[in-house]
Short mmCIF file of C-alpha atoms in Angstrom, two decimals:
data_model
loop_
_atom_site.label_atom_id
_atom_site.label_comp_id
_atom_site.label_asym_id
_atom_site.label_seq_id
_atom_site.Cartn_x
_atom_site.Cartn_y
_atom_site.Cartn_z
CA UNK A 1 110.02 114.38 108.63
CA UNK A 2 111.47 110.93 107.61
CA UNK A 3 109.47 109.68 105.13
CA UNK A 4 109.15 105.76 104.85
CA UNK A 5 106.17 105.46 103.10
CA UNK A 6 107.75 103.45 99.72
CA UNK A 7 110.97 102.64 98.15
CA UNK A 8 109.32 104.82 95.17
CA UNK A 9 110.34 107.93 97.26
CA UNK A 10 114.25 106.89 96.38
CA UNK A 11 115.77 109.86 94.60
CA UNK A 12 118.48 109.81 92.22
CA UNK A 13 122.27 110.59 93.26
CA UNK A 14 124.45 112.84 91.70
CA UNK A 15 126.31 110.38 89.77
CA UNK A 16 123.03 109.29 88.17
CA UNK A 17 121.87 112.74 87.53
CA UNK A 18 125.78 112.96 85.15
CA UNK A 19 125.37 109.35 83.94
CA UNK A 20 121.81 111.17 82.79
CA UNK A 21 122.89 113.98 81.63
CA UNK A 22 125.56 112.61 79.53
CA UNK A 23 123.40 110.08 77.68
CA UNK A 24 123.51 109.43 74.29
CA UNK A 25 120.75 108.57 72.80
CA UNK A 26 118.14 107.85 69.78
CA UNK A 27 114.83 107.65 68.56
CA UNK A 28 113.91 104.36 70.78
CA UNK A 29 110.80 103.70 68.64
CA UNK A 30 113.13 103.06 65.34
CA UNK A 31 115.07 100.68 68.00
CA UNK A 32 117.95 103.31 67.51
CA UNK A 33 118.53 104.71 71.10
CA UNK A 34 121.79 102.93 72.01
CA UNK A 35 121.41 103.57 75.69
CA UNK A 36 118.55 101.74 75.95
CA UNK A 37 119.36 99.17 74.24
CA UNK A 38 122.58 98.66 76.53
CA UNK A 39 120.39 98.67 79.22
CA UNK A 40 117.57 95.92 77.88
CA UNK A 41 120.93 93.64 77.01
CA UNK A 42 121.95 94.40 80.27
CA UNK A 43 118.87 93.34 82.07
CA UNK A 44 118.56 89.82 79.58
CA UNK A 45 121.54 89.31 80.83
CA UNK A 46 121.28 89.56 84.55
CA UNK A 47 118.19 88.11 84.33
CA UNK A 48 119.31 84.71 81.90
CA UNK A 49 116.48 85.72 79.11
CA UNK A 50 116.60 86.04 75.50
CA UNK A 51 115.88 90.02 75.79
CA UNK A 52 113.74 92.35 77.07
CA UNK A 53 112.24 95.83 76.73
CA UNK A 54 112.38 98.92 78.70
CA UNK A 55 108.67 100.64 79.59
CA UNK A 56 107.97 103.83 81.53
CA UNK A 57 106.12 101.40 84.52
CA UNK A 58 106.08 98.78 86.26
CA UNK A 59 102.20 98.36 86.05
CA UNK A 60 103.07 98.73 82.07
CA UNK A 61 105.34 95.83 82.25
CA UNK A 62 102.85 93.26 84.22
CA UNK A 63 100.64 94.61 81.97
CA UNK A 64 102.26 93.41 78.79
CA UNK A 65 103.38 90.04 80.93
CA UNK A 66 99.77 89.58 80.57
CA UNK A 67 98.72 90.81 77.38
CA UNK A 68 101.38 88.65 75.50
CA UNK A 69 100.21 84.76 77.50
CA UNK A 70 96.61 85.21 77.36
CA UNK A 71 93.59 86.15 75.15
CA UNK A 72 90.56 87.31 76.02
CA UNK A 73 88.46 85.07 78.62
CA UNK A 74 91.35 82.76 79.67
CA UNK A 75 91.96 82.48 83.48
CA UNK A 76 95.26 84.24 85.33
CA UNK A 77 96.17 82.19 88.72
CA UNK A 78 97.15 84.49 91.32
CA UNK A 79 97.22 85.72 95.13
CA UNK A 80 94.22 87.89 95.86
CA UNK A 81 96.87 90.47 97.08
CA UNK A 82 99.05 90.48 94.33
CA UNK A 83 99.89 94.00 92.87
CA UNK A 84 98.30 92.70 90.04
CA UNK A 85 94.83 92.56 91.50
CA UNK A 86 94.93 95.07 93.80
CA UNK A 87 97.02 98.32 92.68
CA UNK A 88 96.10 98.08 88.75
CA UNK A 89 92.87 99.36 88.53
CA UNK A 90 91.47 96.32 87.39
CA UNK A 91 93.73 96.85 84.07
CA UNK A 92 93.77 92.41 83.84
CA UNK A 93 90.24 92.44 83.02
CA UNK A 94 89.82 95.84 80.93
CA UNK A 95 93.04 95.31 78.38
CA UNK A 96 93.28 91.76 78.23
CA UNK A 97 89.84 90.65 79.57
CA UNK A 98 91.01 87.76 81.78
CA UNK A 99 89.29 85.92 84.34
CA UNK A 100 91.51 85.79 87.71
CA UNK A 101 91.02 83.15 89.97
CA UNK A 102 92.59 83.77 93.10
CA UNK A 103 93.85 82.18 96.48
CA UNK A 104 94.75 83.53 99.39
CA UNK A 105 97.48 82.77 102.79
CA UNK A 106 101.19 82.15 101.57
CA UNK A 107 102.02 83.84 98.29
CA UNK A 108 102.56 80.51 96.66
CA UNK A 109 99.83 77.80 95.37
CA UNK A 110 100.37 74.73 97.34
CA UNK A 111 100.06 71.31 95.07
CA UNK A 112 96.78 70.41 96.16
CA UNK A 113 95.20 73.87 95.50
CA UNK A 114 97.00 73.55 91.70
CA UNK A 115 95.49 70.05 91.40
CA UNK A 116 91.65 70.97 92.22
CA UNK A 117 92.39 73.93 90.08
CA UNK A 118 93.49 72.32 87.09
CA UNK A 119 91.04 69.23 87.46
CA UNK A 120 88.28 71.02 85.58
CA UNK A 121 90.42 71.87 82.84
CA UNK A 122 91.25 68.50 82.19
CA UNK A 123 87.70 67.04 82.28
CA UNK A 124 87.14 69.61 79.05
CA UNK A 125 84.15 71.54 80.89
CA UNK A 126 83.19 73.79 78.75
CA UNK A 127 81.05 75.89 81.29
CA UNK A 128 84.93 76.89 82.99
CA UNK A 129 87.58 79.40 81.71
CA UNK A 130 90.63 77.91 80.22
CA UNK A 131 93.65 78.60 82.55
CA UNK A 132 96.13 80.24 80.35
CA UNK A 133 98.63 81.93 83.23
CA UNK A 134 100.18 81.69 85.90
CA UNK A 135 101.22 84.49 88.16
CA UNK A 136 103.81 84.27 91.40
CA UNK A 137 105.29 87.60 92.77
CA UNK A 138 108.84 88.11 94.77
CA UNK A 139 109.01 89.83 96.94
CA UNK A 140 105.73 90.00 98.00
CA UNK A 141 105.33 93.15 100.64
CA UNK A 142 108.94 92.24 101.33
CA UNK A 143 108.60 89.02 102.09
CA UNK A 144 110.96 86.63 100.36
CA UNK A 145 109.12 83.68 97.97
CA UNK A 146 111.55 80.49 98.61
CA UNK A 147 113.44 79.44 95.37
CA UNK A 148 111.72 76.05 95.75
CA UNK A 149 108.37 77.15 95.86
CA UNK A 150 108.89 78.67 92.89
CA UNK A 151 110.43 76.01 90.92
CA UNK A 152 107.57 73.31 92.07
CA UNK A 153 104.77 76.36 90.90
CA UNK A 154 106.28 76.90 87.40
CA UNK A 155 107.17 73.10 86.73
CA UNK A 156 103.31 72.35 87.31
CA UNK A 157 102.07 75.29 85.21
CA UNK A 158 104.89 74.30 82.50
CA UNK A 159 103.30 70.59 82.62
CA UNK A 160 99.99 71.88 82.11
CA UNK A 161 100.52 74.54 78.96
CA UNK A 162 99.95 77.22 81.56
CA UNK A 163 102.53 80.09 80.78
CA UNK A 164 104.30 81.89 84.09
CA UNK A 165 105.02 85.42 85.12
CA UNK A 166 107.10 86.80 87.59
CA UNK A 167 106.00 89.86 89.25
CA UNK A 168 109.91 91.04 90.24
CA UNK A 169 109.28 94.50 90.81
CA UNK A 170 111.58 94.07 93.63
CA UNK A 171 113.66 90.99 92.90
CA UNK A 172 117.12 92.52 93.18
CA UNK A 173 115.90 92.60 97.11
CA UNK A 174 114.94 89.14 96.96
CA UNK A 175 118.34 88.25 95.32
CA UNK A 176 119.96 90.05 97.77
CA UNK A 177 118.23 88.54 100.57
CA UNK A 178 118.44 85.15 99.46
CA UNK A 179 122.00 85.47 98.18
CA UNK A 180 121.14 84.32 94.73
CA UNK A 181 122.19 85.18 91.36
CA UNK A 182 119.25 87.81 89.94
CA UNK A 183 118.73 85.08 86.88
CA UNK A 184 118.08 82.41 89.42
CA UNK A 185 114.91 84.26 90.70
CA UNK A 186 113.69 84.55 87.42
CA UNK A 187 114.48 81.35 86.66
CA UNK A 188 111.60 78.93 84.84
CA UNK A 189 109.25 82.03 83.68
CA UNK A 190 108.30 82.63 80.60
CA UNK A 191 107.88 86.67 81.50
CA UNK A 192 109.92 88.56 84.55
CA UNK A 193 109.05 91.93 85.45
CA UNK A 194 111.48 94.35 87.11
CA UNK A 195 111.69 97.92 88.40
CA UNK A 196 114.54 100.70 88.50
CA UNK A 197 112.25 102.60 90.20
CA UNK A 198 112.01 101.66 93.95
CA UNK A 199 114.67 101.10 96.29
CA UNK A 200 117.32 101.30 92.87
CA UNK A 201 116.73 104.70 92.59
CA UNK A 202 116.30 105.51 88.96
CA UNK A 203 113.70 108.14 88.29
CA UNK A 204 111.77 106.29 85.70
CA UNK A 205 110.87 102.58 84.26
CA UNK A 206 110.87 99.04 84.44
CA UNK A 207 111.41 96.40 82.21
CA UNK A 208 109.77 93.05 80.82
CA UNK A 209 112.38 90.41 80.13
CA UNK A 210 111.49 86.85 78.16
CA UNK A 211 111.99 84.90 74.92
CA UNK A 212 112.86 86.67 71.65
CA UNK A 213 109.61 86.33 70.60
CA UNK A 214 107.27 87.28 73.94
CA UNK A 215 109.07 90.26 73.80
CA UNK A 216 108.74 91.19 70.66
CA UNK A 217 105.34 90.44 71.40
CA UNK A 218 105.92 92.88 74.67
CA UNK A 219 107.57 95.78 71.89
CA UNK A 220 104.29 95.87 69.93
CA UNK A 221 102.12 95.86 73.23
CA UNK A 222 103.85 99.09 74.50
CA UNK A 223 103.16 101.10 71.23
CA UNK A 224 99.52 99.93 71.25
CA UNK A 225 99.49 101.14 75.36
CA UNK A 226 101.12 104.72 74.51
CA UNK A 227 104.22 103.61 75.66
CA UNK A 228 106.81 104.34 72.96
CA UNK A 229 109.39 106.70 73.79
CA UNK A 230 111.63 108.80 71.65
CA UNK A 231 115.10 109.98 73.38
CA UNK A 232 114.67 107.86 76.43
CA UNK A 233 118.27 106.75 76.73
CA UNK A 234 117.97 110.12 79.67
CA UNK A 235 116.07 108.21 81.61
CA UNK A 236 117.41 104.86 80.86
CA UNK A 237 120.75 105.91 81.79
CA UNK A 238 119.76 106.25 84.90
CA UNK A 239 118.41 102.93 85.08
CA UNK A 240 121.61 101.72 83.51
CA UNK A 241 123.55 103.24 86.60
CA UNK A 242 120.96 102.35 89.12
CA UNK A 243 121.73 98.46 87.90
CA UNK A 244 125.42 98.71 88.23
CA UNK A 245 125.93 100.83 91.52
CA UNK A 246 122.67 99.88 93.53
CA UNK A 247 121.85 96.55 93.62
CA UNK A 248 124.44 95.43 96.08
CA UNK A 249 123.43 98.53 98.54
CA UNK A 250 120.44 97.13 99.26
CA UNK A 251 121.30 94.73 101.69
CA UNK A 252 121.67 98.40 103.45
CA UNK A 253 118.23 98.69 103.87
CA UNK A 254 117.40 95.06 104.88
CA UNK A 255 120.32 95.79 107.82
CA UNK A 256 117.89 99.16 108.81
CA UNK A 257 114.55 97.08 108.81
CA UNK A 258 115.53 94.93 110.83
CA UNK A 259 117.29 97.13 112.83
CA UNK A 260 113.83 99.52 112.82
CA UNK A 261 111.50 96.30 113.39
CA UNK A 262 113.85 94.84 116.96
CA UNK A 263 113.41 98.29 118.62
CA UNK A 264 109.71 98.91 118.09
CA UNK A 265 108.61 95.40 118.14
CA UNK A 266 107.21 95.21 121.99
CA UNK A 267 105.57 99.12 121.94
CA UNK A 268 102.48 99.52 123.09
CA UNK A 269 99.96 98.02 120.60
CA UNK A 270 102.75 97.16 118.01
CA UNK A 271 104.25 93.78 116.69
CA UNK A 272 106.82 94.69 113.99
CA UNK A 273 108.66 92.51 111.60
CA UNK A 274 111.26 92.86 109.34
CA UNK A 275 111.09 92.06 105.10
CA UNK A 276 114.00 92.54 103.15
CA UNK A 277 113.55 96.72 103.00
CA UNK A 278 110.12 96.76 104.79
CA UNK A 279 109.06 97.01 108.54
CA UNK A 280 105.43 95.78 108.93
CA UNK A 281 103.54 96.62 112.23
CA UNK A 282 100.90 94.77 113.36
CA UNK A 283 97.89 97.33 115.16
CA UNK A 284 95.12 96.79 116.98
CA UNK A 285 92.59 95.73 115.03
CA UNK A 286 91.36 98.80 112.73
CA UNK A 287 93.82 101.28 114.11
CA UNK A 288 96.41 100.78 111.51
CA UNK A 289 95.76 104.23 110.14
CA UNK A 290 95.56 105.79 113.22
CA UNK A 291 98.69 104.46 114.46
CA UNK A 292 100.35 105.78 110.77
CA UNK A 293 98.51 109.51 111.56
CA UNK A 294 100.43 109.02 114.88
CA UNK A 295 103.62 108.07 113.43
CA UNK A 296 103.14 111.77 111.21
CA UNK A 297 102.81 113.65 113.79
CA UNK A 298 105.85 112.68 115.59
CA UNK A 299 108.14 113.09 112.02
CA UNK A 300 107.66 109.33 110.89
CA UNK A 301 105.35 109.23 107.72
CA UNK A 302 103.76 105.58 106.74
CA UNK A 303 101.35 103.94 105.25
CA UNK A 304 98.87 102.68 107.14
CA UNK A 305 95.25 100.71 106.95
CA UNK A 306 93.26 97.68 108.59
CA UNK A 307 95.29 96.85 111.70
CA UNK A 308 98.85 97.20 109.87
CA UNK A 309 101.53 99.83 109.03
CA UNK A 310 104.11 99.82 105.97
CA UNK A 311 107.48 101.24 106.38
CA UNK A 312 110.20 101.21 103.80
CA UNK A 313 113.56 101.58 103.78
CA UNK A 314 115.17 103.28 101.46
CA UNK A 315 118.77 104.99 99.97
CA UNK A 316 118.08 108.28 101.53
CA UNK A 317 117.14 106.71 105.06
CA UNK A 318 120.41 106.47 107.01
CA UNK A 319 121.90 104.56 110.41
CA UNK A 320 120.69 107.82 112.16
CA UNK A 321 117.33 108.38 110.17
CA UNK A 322 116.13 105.10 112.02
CA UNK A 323 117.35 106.08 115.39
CA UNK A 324 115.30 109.21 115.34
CA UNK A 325 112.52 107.00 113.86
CA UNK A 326 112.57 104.25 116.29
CA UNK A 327 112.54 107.45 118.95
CA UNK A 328 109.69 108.89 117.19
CA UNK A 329 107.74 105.49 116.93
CA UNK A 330 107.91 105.27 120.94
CA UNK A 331 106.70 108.75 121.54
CA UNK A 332 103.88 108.02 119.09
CA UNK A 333 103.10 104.44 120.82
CA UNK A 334 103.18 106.00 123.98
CA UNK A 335 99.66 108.41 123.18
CA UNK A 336 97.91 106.46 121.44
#
């Protein structure tokens, strides 16, 4: 079975597992685990920030991107498919008690959307939400948010008093892909998120990057969530590794999408396209899932729903892995 369902599913190497094992470490909570704290300098400093602060999820760290720029009531701009809204169990609304207003087609606000949005703020109507937030997300389902969509987004929200977050769970693939420093993603937000846990491999964690002081901010937030760790330098060594020996293999997986998307694009029923690490397929309408079940039953597992199918590429998934999958994808195709 090849297994493309997420970038989650990467496992760690050997050399992790050793990095790991060998860890020294502290009690993080007393700040004294000097593993981790190599690897939150480490991240600041890939990512052009004052600091940040290592947490056991990536849902933890958009959390606290939240929790620190808003209070309760204020208004969070964002896609309506943004992990955010969609794959955080409505967290926005039951820890910080925000009010998301949401748009929908590209995963950037155009100017004239931004305009009618912030028009009621400035006319003082005090029936309407205060917009505290602003939330952009890159990649989003692999697809690559232009540099310059970001910078006009953030310099609008920064004119306004709106703060910005970065969703980056995946930013070292949109780095890669747009062959751009990691700190120039994150460039002009006051809060970047970022994950060692997908196609980097690590086992557990993200991290929240920012000012000194959101962070700080961030540090507080994670003990009040449950998310103080003790010895965690064994799992941040791992991320530690992950940042130094697996960024610059992801352009591996980008190669195998779009090697995966050119010879299944065409099938019968299927329109695929390639995203940094992900192949999505295009279905007849509703048969997404049944397409996916297909997929299983020929040795290819993905996710699928509505009239689309997710696969990922990963660490594990080699030149030959998508041979047999393209091979398997055409058998599938062919009953359906």
């Amino acid at each position: 079975m090849i297994d493309l369902r997420s970038d989650t599913l990467t496992a760690p190497t050997a050399r992790m597992r050793e990095a790991m094992a060998g860890a020294e470490v502290g009690d993080d909570v007393f700040a004294e685990d000097p593993t981790v704290r190599e690897l939150e300098e480490e991240v600041a400093g890939l990512l052009g920030t004052e600091a940040a602060v290592y947490v056991p999820s990536g849902h933890m760290a958009n959390q606290l991107g939240l929790f620190v720029a808003s209070r309760s009531g204020e208004e969070v701009w964002a896609h309506e498919n943004h992990h955010l809204i969609g794959d955080e169990q409505g967290a926005a609304a039951v820890l910080s008690r925000v009010l998301p207003r949401l748009y929908s087609g590209d995963p950037w606000p155009s100017d004239a959307l931004l305009e009618s949005w912030i028009a009621g703020a400035r006319e003082g109507d005090v029936h309407r939400a205060e917009p505290a937030l602003l939330w952009l997300e890159n990649t989003f389902s692999g697809r690559v948010v232009p540099l310059a969509e970001q910078d006009r987004a953030t310099s609008f929200a920064r004119a306004h008093g709106m703060r910005t977050h970065l969703d980056g769970a995946r930013l070292w693939n949109a780095a890669i892909a747009l062959e751009a420093a990691p700190s120039r993603v994150a460039q002009g937000f006051d809060s970047v998120s970022v994950c060692f846990s997908k196609g980097l491999g690590a086992p557990v964690g993200s991290a929240l990057a920012g000012d000194a002081r959101t962070v700080l901010r961030a540090r507080r937030g994670r003990k009040l969530l449950g998310g103080g760790m003790r010895q965690a330098g064994i799992v941040a060594a791992g991320a530690l590794h992950a940042l130094r020996h697996h960024r610059e293999r992801l352009a591996e997986d980008h190669a195998h999408a779009e090697d995966l998307a050119a010879r299944i694009d065409g099938l019968p029923g299927i329109s695929a396209t390639a995203r940094t690490n992900m192949v999505l397929v295009s279905t007849p309408e509703g048969l997404g899932a049944a397409y996916a079940e297909a997929f299983a039953r020929h040795g290819v597992r993905a996710l699928g729903g509505g009239d689309r199918v997710r696969m990922v590429l990963r660490q594990e998934i080699r030149s030959e892995d998508v041979d047999a999958a393209a091979l398997a994808i055409e058998k599938a195709s062919a009953d359906l």
